[in-house]
Amino acid sequence: MPGLPRHSCARDLRCWLSIIEENQQLARITAEVDPIEELSAVTFMASRKPSSPAFLFENVAGDRMGSRVLTNMLGASKERYALAVGLDPAKSVRELVTETRKISARRLPPVMVPASAAPVREITLVGDEIDLGAFPAPKFWPGDGGRFIGTGNVTFISHPETGVVNAGVYRQMLHGPRAVGLNMVPGRHAERNVDAWWKRGKPCPVVTAYGVDPALFIAATQAYAHEESELDVAGGLAGCPVQVTAADLSDLPLPANAEIVVEGFIHEGDIAEEGPLGEFHGYYSGKRDLRPVIRVERVHYRPRPILTGALMATWPSCEIGEYHAVMRSARVWDNLQAMGVPGIAGVYVYPASASAAGVMVVSMKQMFPGHVAQVLALAAQCPAAAYVVRWIVAVDDDIDPTDFSEVMWAMSVHSNPIEDIDILRHTYSYRTDPSLAPDKRPYGSKALIDACLPLRHQSPRPRRARLSRTIYDRVAARWCEFNLPGQPPVMTHFHEDD
């Protein structure tokens, strides 16, 4: 289909940029822009509507490396997400969730290519040649603790015993020419891998890539089992293996087609003050705090490299936008299926709810007493949703979970608050949660809302007012004859179904 990504094993950010440009999804900004607050202000102000384009800043003040900066890479655009993983950008969000379940089940391990075939190896800096400050690392918000070279980056840290490589997106603040702070989420794979190296009395080797194929970035933002590598997931999403090449200083892989890659080590006890950063929830991430430091010993990069800067802000200006909502929704649905929960018709975690961290809707066909309670409890605490998601709503299968108007209708006419809201306490929230007192973090709570037509009522169930299938089909066929705009709405339930 025209406009879809051309899957090849030489996928990189530049190839994807050419694809989204063909689809009118890229804005090139050639005027000079200051990376200190101005670049992020342009991004924020120009992305206050969903489906705003990605922004490629081609003239960044103070840059000494011939660099460019890409922001709003995926943002609140289902089309750019689809173009990153080979799906049809014309599909609805609900259809993309279904298709994502298929491609996210694939696993394709990376393939090794020689250094001579790795574009990122074209230029290498070592030792005192390295000055990370020469790259145009942005300062995003006035209250940020410094310049952040890593927001849209992917960091690779392996486990010393299993050798499984974790790829995660962890913010990185510049501390000096060869020093970068690393802010890891407590309890996640990266922190556990670092601790495992230190317990062996060794520094932890680390590789970070800036400017990667968006499929790799998408995979790295999700949480998977310890025995799985996000590199394999990224290959499945892309439809072809990620190309990697050997590192100089460790057994870690270097993404061969990345724009910039650094190699270094994290030494036990080597810490520095890091943060804060304006975050996805619209607040700064707390106070400055001590975080581990990466001591950089190698920098590899392509000529005119592209640094990916992920603005953290309120939706729709946040990089954690539509793609994250689609991915998380698909994974919650997969989790429920793996647990043997029947009757699930759809799942959606709303990107406007703090970048798919707040409100989740599950559409279901009620099949037995207690079915709704089961779905709500398991959806709330399944691996893909246990972190943060605090409002979980169950609706009947005739409700499109991606249509908030339909969800609001179901909540308004089906829910009796005194009977249909339950609370889960001491659940997993984030350590800067502004709704919690500092001494309570990160223990939050979740509300489970039953917005289904009650199965337990013995009185006659009310009957929905619906179109007949015959009339719907007739009007849909005559849509153009009636001179009506767009396409007829998709309807799945009709008068005959009641």
Coordinates of C-alpha atoms in Angstrom, one line a residue:
M1 CA 0.0 0.0 0.0
P2 CA 1.4 3.4 -0.9
G3 CA 2.8 5.4 2.1
L4 CA 3.6 2.4 4.2
P5 CA 7.1 1.8 5.5
R6 CA 9.4 0.0 3.1
H7 CA 10.6 -2.8 5.4
S8 CA 14.2 -3.6 4.8
C9 CA 17.0 -4.7 7.1
A10 CA 18.7 -1.3 6.7
R11 CA 15.9 0.6 8.6
D12 CA 17.0 3.7 10.3
L13 CA 15.6 7.1 11.5
R14 CA 16.5 8.8 8.2
C15 CA 14.5 6.3 6.1
W16 CA 11.5 6.8 8.4
L17 CA 11.8 10.5 8.2
S18 CA 11.6 10.3 4.4
I19 CA 8.5 8.2 4.7
I20 CA 6.7 10.6 7.1
E21 CA 7.7 13.5 4.9
E22 CA 6.0 11.8 2.0
N23 CA 2.9 11.6 4.2
Q24 CA 3.0 15.3 5.2
Q25 CA 4.0 14.4 8.7
L26 CA 7.3 16.3 9.0
A27 CA 8.0 20.0 9.4
R28 CA 11.6 21.1 8.7
I29 CA 12.6 24.2 10.6
T30 CA 15.6 26.0 9.0
A31 CA 15.6 29.2 11.0
E32 CA 18.2 29.2 13.8
V33 CA 16.8 28.1 17.2
D34 CA 18.3 28.2 20.6
P35 CA 18.4 24.7 22.3
I36 CA 18.0 26.4 25.7
E37 CA 14.2 26.5 26.1
E38 CA 13.4 28.0 22.7
L39 CA 13.5 24.7 20.8
S40 CA 11.2 23.1 23.3
A41 CA 8.9 26.2 23.3
V42 CA 8.5 25.9 19.5
T43 CA 7.7 22.2 19.9
F44 CA 5.2 22.7 22.7
M45 CA 3.4 25.7 21.1
A46 CA 3.2 24.0 17.7
S47 CA 1.9 20.7 19.0
R48 CA -1.1 21.7 21.1
K49 CA -3.4 19.9 18.7
P50 CA -3.4 16.1 18.0
S51 CA -1.7 15.0 14.8
S52 CA 0.7 17.9 14.7
P53 CA 3.8 17.0 12.7
A54 CA 7.3 16.0 13.8
F55 CA 9.8 18.9 13.9
L56 CA 13.3 18.6 12.5
F57 CA 15.4 21.6 13.6
E58 CA 18.2 21.9 11.1
N59 CA 20.0 25.0 12.4
V60 CA 20.6 24.8 16.2
A61 CA 22.6 27.6 17.9
G62 CA 25.8 26.6 19.5
D63 CA 26.0 23.2 17.8
R64 CA 29.6 22.2 16.9
M65 CA 28.9 18.8 15.4
G66 CA 26.7 19.7 12.4
S67 CA 23.8 18.2 14.3
R68 CA 20.1 18.4 13.9
V69 CA 17.4 17.8 16.5
L70 CA 14.1 15.9 16.0
T71 CA 11.2 16.5 18.4
N72 CA 7.6 15.3 18.5
M73 CA 8.9 12.2 16.7
L74 CA 5.7 10.2 17.4
G75 CA 3.7 12.4 19.7
A76 CA -0.1 12.5 19.4
S77 CA 0.0 10.9 16.0
K78 CA -1.5 7.5 15.3
E79 CA -0.3 7.9 11.7
R80 CA 3.4 8.2 12.6
Y81 CA 3.1 5.3 14.9
A82 CA 1.5 3.2 12.1
L83 CA 4.2 4.3 9.7
A84 CA 6.9 3.2 12.2
V85 CA 5.6 -0.3 12.5
G86 CA 4.3 -1.0 9.0
L87 CA 0.6 -0.6 9.6
D88 CA -1.9 1.4 7.6
P89 CA -2.0 5.0 8.9
A90 CA -5.6 5.3 7.7
K91 CA -6.8 2.7 10.2
S92 CA -8.7 3.8 13.3
V93 CA -7.1 3.7 16.7
R94 CA -9.3 0.8 17.7
E95 CA -8.1 -1.1 14.6
L96 CA -4.5 -0.2 15.3
V97 CA -4.8 -1.7 18.8
T98 CA -6.0 -5.0 17.2
E99 CA -3.2 -5.0 14.6
T100 CA -0.6 -4.1 17.2
R101 CA -1.5 -7.3 19.2
K102 CA -0.4 -9.3 16.1
I103 CA 2.9 -7.6 15.4
S104 CA 3.9 -7.2 19.1
A105 CA 3.7 -11.0 19.5
R106 CA 6.6 -11.4 17.0
R107 CA 10.2 -11.8 18.1
L108 CA 13.1 -11.3 15.7
P109 CA 16.6 -11.4 17.3
P110 CA 19.1 -8.8 16.1
V111 CA 21.6 -9.6 13.4
M112 CA 25.3 -8.7 13.6
V113 CA 26.9 -6.6 10.8
P114 CA 30.6 -5.7 10.6
A115 CA 31.8 -2.3 11.6
S116 CA 32.5 -1.4 8.0
A117 CA 28.7 -1.9 7.3
A118 CA 27.6 0.2 10.3
P119 CA 26.8 3.8 9.4
V120 CA 27.2 4.9 13.1
R121 CA 30.8 3.8 12.9
E122 CA 31.7 6.4 10.3
I123 CA 33.2 8.8 12.9
T124 CA 34.6 7.7 16.3
L125 CA 35.9 9.9 19.1
V126 CA 38.0 8.5 22.1
G127 CA 39.3 9.9 25.3
D128 CA 39.9 13.6 25.4
E129 CA 38.5 14.0 21.9
I130 CA 35.0 13.6 23.4
D131 CA 32.9 16.6 24.3
L132 CA 29.3 15.8 24.6
G133 CA 28.5 19.5 25.1
A134 CA 29.3 20.0 21.4
F135 CA 26.0 18.3 20.6
P136 CA 22.9 20.5 20.9
A137 CA 21.4 18.9 24.0
P138 CA 18.3 20.9 24.9
K139 CA 17.2 22.4 28.1
F140 CA 13.4 22.0 27.9
W141 CA 11.8 23.9 30.7
P142 CA 12.9 26.9 32.8
G143 CA 13.1 24.9 36.0
D144 CA 15.1 21.9 34.5
G145 CA 18.3 21.0 36.3
G146 CA 20.4 21.3 33.2
R147 CA 20.7 20.2 29.5
F148 CA 19.3 16.8 28.7
I149 CA 21.1 14.9 25.9
G150 CA 19.0 11.8 26.6
T151 CA 15.2 11.9 26.5
G152 CA 14.5 10.2 23.1
N153 CA 17.4 7.9 23.5
V154 CA 17.7 4.1 24.1
T155 CA 20.1 2.7 26.7
F156 CA 21.4 -0.9 26.6
I157 CA 22.5 -2.7 29.8
S158 CA 23.0 -6.5 30.0
H159 CA 22.7 -8.8 32.9
P160 CA 26.1 -10.3 33.7
E161 CA 24.8 -13.8 34.3
T162 CA 22.1 -14.3 31.7
G163 CA 23.6 -11.9 29.0
V164 CA 20.0 -10.7 28.2
V165 CA 20.3 -7.1 27.0
N166 CA 17.7 -4.6 28.4
A167 CA 16.9 -1.7 26.2
G168 CA 15.2 1.2 28.0
V169 CA 14.5 4.9 27.7
Y170 CA 16.0 6.6 30.7
R171 CA 16.7 10.4 30.8
Q172 CA 20.3 11.6 30.8
M173 CA 21.4 15.0 32.0
L174 CA 24.8 16.3 30.9
H175 CA 27.3 16.7 33.7
G176 CA 30.4 17.4 31.7
P177 CA 32.3 16.6 28.4
R178 CA 32.4 12.9 29.2
A179 CA 29.8 12.5 32.0
V180 CA 26.1 11.8 31.8
G181 CA 23.6 11.3 34.6
L182 CA 21.4 8.2 34.3
N183 CA 17.9 8.3 35.9
M184 CA 16.5 4.8 36.1
V185 CA 13.1 3.7 37.3
P186 CA 13.5 1.9 40.7
G187 CA 12.9 -1.9 40.4
R188 CA 13.0 -2.0 36.6
H189 CA 15.4 -4.2 34.6
A190 CA 18.2 -1.6 34.1
E191 CA 18.6 -0.9 37.8
R192 CA 18.7 -4.6 38.6
N193 CA 21.2 -5.2 35.9
V194 CA 23.5 -2.4 37.2
D195 CA 23.3 -3.8 40.7
A196 CA 24.2 -7.3 39.4
W197 CA 27.4 -5.9 37.9
W198 CA 28.3 -4.1 41.1
K199 CA 27.7 -7.2 43.2
R200 CA 30.4 -8.8 41.1
G201 CA 32.7 -6.0 42.0
K202 CA 32.8 -4.7 38.4
P203 CA 31.7 -1.5 36.7
C204 CA 28.6 -1.8 34.6
P205 CA 29.1 -1.4 30.9
V206 CA 26.5 0.7 29.1
V207 CA 25.7 1.8 25.6
T208 CA 23.3 4.6 24.7
A209 CA 22.0 5.4 21.2
Y210 CA 20.5 8.7 20.2
G211 CA 18.5 8.8 16.9
V212 CA 17.2 5.3 16.4
D213 CA 14.6 3.6 14.3
P214 CA 11.3 4.6 16.0
A215 CA 10.3 0.9 16.3
L216 CA 13.3 0.4 18.6
F217 CA 12.4 3.5 20.6
I218 CA 8.8 2.2 20.9
A219 CA 9.9 -1.2 22.1
A220 CA 12.3 0.3 24.7
T221 CA 9.5 2.3 26.3
Q222 CA 7.6 -0.8 27.2
A223 CA 8.2 -3.3 30.1
Y224 CA 8.9 -6.9 29.2
A225 CA 9.9 -10.0 31.2
H226 CA 13.5 -10.3 32.4
E227 CA 14.3 -13.1 30.0
E228 CA 13.2 -11.0 27.0
S229 CA 15.2 -8.4 25.2
E230 CA 13.5 -5.3 23.7
L231 CA 15.9 -5.8 20.7
D232 CA 13.9 -8.9 19.8
V233 CA 10.6 -7.1 20.3
A234 CA 11.8 -4.2 18.1
G235 CA 12.6 -6.6 15.3
G236 CA 9.1 -8.0 15.5
L237 CA 7.5 -4.6 15.5
A238 CA 9.6 -3.5 12.5
G239 CA 9.1 -6.7 10.6
C240 CA 12.9 -7.3 10.3
P241 CA 15.8 -7.8 12.7
V242 CA 17.6 -4.8 14.2
Q243 CA 21.1 -4.5 12.8
V244 CA 23.8 -4.3 15.4
T245 CA 27.6 -4.2 15.4
A246 CA 30.2 -4.9 18.0
A247 CA 31.1 -2.4 20.7
D248 CA 34.7 -1.5 21.5
L249 CA 34.6 -1.8 25.3
S250 CA 32.1 -4.6 26.1
D251 CA 29.9 -7.4 24.7
L252 CA 27.0 -5.0 24.3
P253 CA 25.6 -4.4 20.8
L254 CA 25.7 -1.0 19.1
P255 CA 22.6 -0.2 16.9
A256 CA 24.4 -0.1 13.5
N257 CA 22.1 2.5 12.0
A258 CA 21.7 4.8 14.9
E259 CA 22.7 8.5 14.6
I260 CA 24.9 8.7 17.7
V261 CA 26.1 6.0 20.1
V262 CA 28.2 6.3 23.2
E263 CA 30.0 3.6 25.2
G264 CA 30.9 3.9 28.8
F265 CA 30.7 2.5 32.3
I266 CA 28.7 3.1 35.5
H267 CA 31.0 2.7 38.6
E268 CA 29.5 1.9 42.0
G269 CA 29.4 5.0 44.2
D270 CA 29.9 7.4 41.3
I271 CA 26.9 9.6 41.6
A272 CA 26.0 13.3 41.0
E273 CA 23.0 15.5 41.5
E274 CA 20.5 15.1 38.6
G275 CA 17.2 16.8 37.6
P276 CA 14.6 18.0 37.9
L277 CA 12.9 17.8 34.5
G278 CA 9.5 18.9 33.4
E279 CA 7.7 15.6 33.0
F280 CA 4.8 13.9 31.2
H281 CA 2.3 14.7 34.0
G282 CA 2.9 18.4 33.6
Y283 CA 5.0 19.0 36.7
Y284 CA 8.7 18.9 37.5
S285 CA 10.1 15.6 38.6
G286 CA 10.7 16.6 42.2
K287 CA 14.0 18.0 43.6
R288 CA 17.6 17.5 42.5
D289 CA 18.7 14.1 43.6
L290 CA 21.7 11.8 43.4
R291 CA 21.8 9.5 40.4
P292 CA 24.5 7.2 38.9
V293 CA 26.9 8.7 36.3
I294 CA 27.9 7.2 33.0
R295 CA 31.6 7.8 32.3
V296 CA 31.8 8.0 28.5
E297 CA 34.9 6.5 26.7
R298 CA 33.7 6.3 23.1
V299 CA 31.4 8.3 20.9
H300 CA 30.4 7.0 17.4
Y301 CA 28.3 9.1 15.1
R302 CA 27.2 9.7 11.5
P303 CA 27.9 12.9 9.6
R304 CA 25.1 15.5 10.3
P305 CA 23.7 13.4 13.1
I306 CA 20.1 13.7 14.3
L307 CA 19.6 14.0 18.1
T308 CA 16.2 12.9 19.2
G309 CA 14.7 15.1 21.8
A310 CA 11.5 13.8 23.5
L311 CA 9.6 16.7 25.1
M312 CA 7.9 15.6 28.3
A313 CA 4.7 17.7 28.7
T314 CA 1.0 17.6 29.0
W315 CA -0.8 15.8 26.1
P316 CA -0.9 16.3 23.1
S317 CA 2.6 17.8 23.3
C318 CA 4.2 14.8 25.0
E319 CA 6.4 12.3 23.1
I320 CA 4.7 9.6 25.2
G321 CA 1.5 9.9 23.2
E322 CA -0.6 7.9 20.8
Y323 CA 1.9 5.2 20.2
H324 CA 2.2 4.5 24.0
A325 CA -1.6 4.4 24.3
V326 CA -1.9 1.9 21.4
M327 CA 1.0 -0.3 22.7
R328 CA -0.2 -0.4 26.3
S329 CA -3.8 -1.1 25.2
A330 CA -2.7 -4.0 23.1
R331 CA -0.5 -5.4 25.9
V332 CA -3.3 -5.2 28.5
W333 CA -5.6 -7.1 26.1
D334 CA -2.8 -9.7 25.6
N335 CA -2.4 -10.0 29.4
L336 CA -6.1 -10.6 29.9
Q337 CA -6.1 -13.3 27.2
A338 CA -3.1 -15.0 28.7
M339 CA -4.9 -15.2 32.0
G340 CA -7.8 -16.9 30.3
V341 CA -10.3 -14.0 30.8
P342 CA -13.1 -14.4 28.2
G343 CA -15.3 -11.9 26.5
I344 CA -12.9 -9.0 26.0
A345 CA -14.0 -6.9 23.0
G346 CA -11.5 -4.0 23.2
V347 CA -9.1 -2.1 25.5
Y348 CA -7.9 1.5 25.3
V349 CA -5.7 3.6 27.7
Y350 CA -6.3 7.2 26.9
P351 CA -3.2 9.2 25.9
A352 CA -4.8 12.5 27.3
S353 CA -4.8 10.8 30.7
A354 CA -1.2 11.8 31.5
S355 CA 0.2 10.1 28.4
A356 CA -1.7 6.8 28.8
A357 CA -1.0 6.7 32.6
G358 CA -4.4 7.5 34.0
V359 CA -7.6 6.2 32.4
M360 CA -8.2 2.7 30.9
V361 CA -11.4 1.4 29.4
V362 CA -12.1 -2.3 28.8
S363 CA -15.0 -3.2 26.5
M364 CA -16.5 -6.7 27.3
K365 CA -19.3 -9.1 26.7
Q366 CA -20.7 -10.1 30.1
M367 CA -20.9 -13.9 30.3
F368 CA -21.4 -14.9 33.9
P369 CA -22.0 -13.4 37.4
G370 CA -18.9 -11.6 38.7
H371 CA -17.4 -11.3 35.2
V372 CA -17.2 -7.5 35.3
A373 CA -15.5 -7.6 38.7
Q374 CA -13.0 -10.1 37.5
V375 CA -12.1 -8.1 34.4
L376 CA -11.7 -4.9 36.4
A377 CA -9.5 -6.4 39.0
L378 CA -7.3 -8.3 36.6
A379 CA -7.0 -5.5 34.1
A380 CA -6.0 -3.1 36.9
Q381 CA -3.2 -5.2 38.1
C382 CA -2.0 -7.0 35.0
P383 CA 1.7 -6.5 34.1
A384 CA 1.0 -3.9 31.4
A385 CA -1.3 -1.7 33.6
A386 CA -0.1 -2.2 37.2
Y387 CA 2.1 0.8 37.0
V388 CA 0.1 4.0 37.7
V389 CA -3.1 3.5 35.7
R390 CA -5.6 4.6 38.3
W391 CA -9.1 4.8 36.7
I392 CA -10.2 1.5 35.1
V393 CA -13.7 1.5 33.5
A394 CA -15.6 -1.6 32.2
V395 CA -18.2 -1.0 29.5
D396 CA -20.3 -3.4 27.4
D397 CA -19.1 -4.7 24.1
D398 CA -21.4 -2.4 22.1
I399 CA -19.3 0.6 23.4
D400 CA -16.2 1.6 21.5
P401 CA -13.5 2.0 24.2
T402 CA -11.6 4.5 22.1
D403 CA -14.6 6.8 21.8
F404 CA -14.7 8.8 25.1
S405 CA -18.2 10.2 24.3
E406 CA -19.6 6.6 24.3
V407 CA -17.7 5.8 27.4
M408 CA -19.1 8.9 29.2
W409 CA -22.6 7.8 28.1
A410 CA -22.1 4.4 29.5
M411 CA -20.8 5.7 32.8
S412 CA -23.7 8.2 33.0
V413 CA -26.5 5.7 32.5
H414 CA -25.1 2.4 33.8
S415 CA -23.1 3.3 36.9
N416 CA -24.6 3.8 40.3
P417 CA -21.6 5.2 42.2
I418 CA -22.5 3.7 45.6
E419 CA -22.6 0.2 44.1
D420 CA -20.3 0.4 41.1
I421 CA -17.0 1.8 42.3
D422 CA -14.4 -0.2 44.1
I423 CA -10.9 1.0 45.3
L424 CA -7.6 -0.9 45.3
R425 CA -5.1 0.5 47.7
H426 CA -1.3 0.5 48.0
T427 CA -0.8 0.1 44.3
Y428 CA 2.3 1.0 42.2
S429 CA 2.5 4.7 41.3
Y430 CA 5.5 6.8 40.2
R431 CA 7.9 8.4 42.7
T432 CA 7.0 12.0 41.6
D433 CA 3.2 11.5 41.6
P434 CA 1.8 15.0 42.4
S435 CA -1.4 13.5 43.8
L436 CA 0.4 11.9 46.7
A437 CA 2.2 13.3 49.7
P438 CA 5.9 12.8 49.4
D439 CA 6.0 10.3 52.3
K440 CA 3.3 8.2 50.6
R441 CA 5.0 7.8 47.2
P442 CA 5.1 5.6 45.2
Y443 CA 2.1 3.8 46.8
G444 CA -1.1 5.0 45.0
S445 CA -4.6 3.6 44.5
K446 CA -6.9 2.6 41.7
A447 CA -10.6 3.1 41.1
L448 CA -12.6 0.3 39.4
I449 CA -15.7 1.6 37.7
D450 CA -18.4 -0.8 36.5
A451 CA -20.2 1.0 33.6
C452 CA -21.8 -2.1 32.2
L453 CA -25.5 -2.6 32.1
P454 CA -26.0 -4.6 35.3
L455 CA -26.3 -8.3 34.7
R456 CA -27.4 -8.9 38.3
H457 CA -30.7 -7.0 38.1
Q458 CA -33.7 -9.4 37.9
S459 CA -36.1 -6.8 36.5
P460 CA -36.5 -6.6 32.7
R461 CA -33.4 -5.1 31.1
P462 CA -33.9 -1.9 29.2
R463 CA -33.8 -2.1 25.5
R464 CA -31.4 0.1 23.5
A465 CA -32.8 2.3 20.7
R466 CA -30.8 1.2 17.7
L467 CA -31.0 1.4 13.9
S468 CA -32.0 -1.7 12.0
R469 CA -29.2 -3.3 10.0
T470 CA -31.3 -3.0 6.8
I471 CA -31.7 0.7 7.1
Y472 CA -28.1 1.3 8.2
D473 CA -26.9 -0.6 5.1
R474 CA -29.2 1.4 2.8
V475 CA -28.2 4.8 4.2
A476 CA -24.5 3.8 4.1
A477 CA -24.8 2.8 0.4
R478 CA -26.5 6.2 -0.4
W479 CA -24.0 8.3 1.7
C480 CA -22.6 10.1 -1.4
E481 CA -26.1 10.5 -2.9
F482 CA -27.1 12.4 0.3
N483 CA -24.0 14.6 -0.2
L484 CA -22.8 13.9 3.3
P485 CA -19.2 14.5 4.3
G486 CA -16.6 11.8 5.0
Q487 CA -17.6 8.2 5.4
P488 CA -20.6 6.7 7.1
P489 CA -19.9 5.8 10.8
V490 CA -19.1 2.2 11.6
M491 CA -21.8 0.5 13.7
T492 CA -21.5 -2.9 15.2
H493 CA -24.8 -3.5 17.0
F494 CA -28.3 -3.2 15.6
H495 CA -32.0 -3.4 16.5
E496 CA -32.1 -7.1 15.6
D497 CA -29.4 -7.9 18.1
D498 CA -31.5 -7.0 21.2

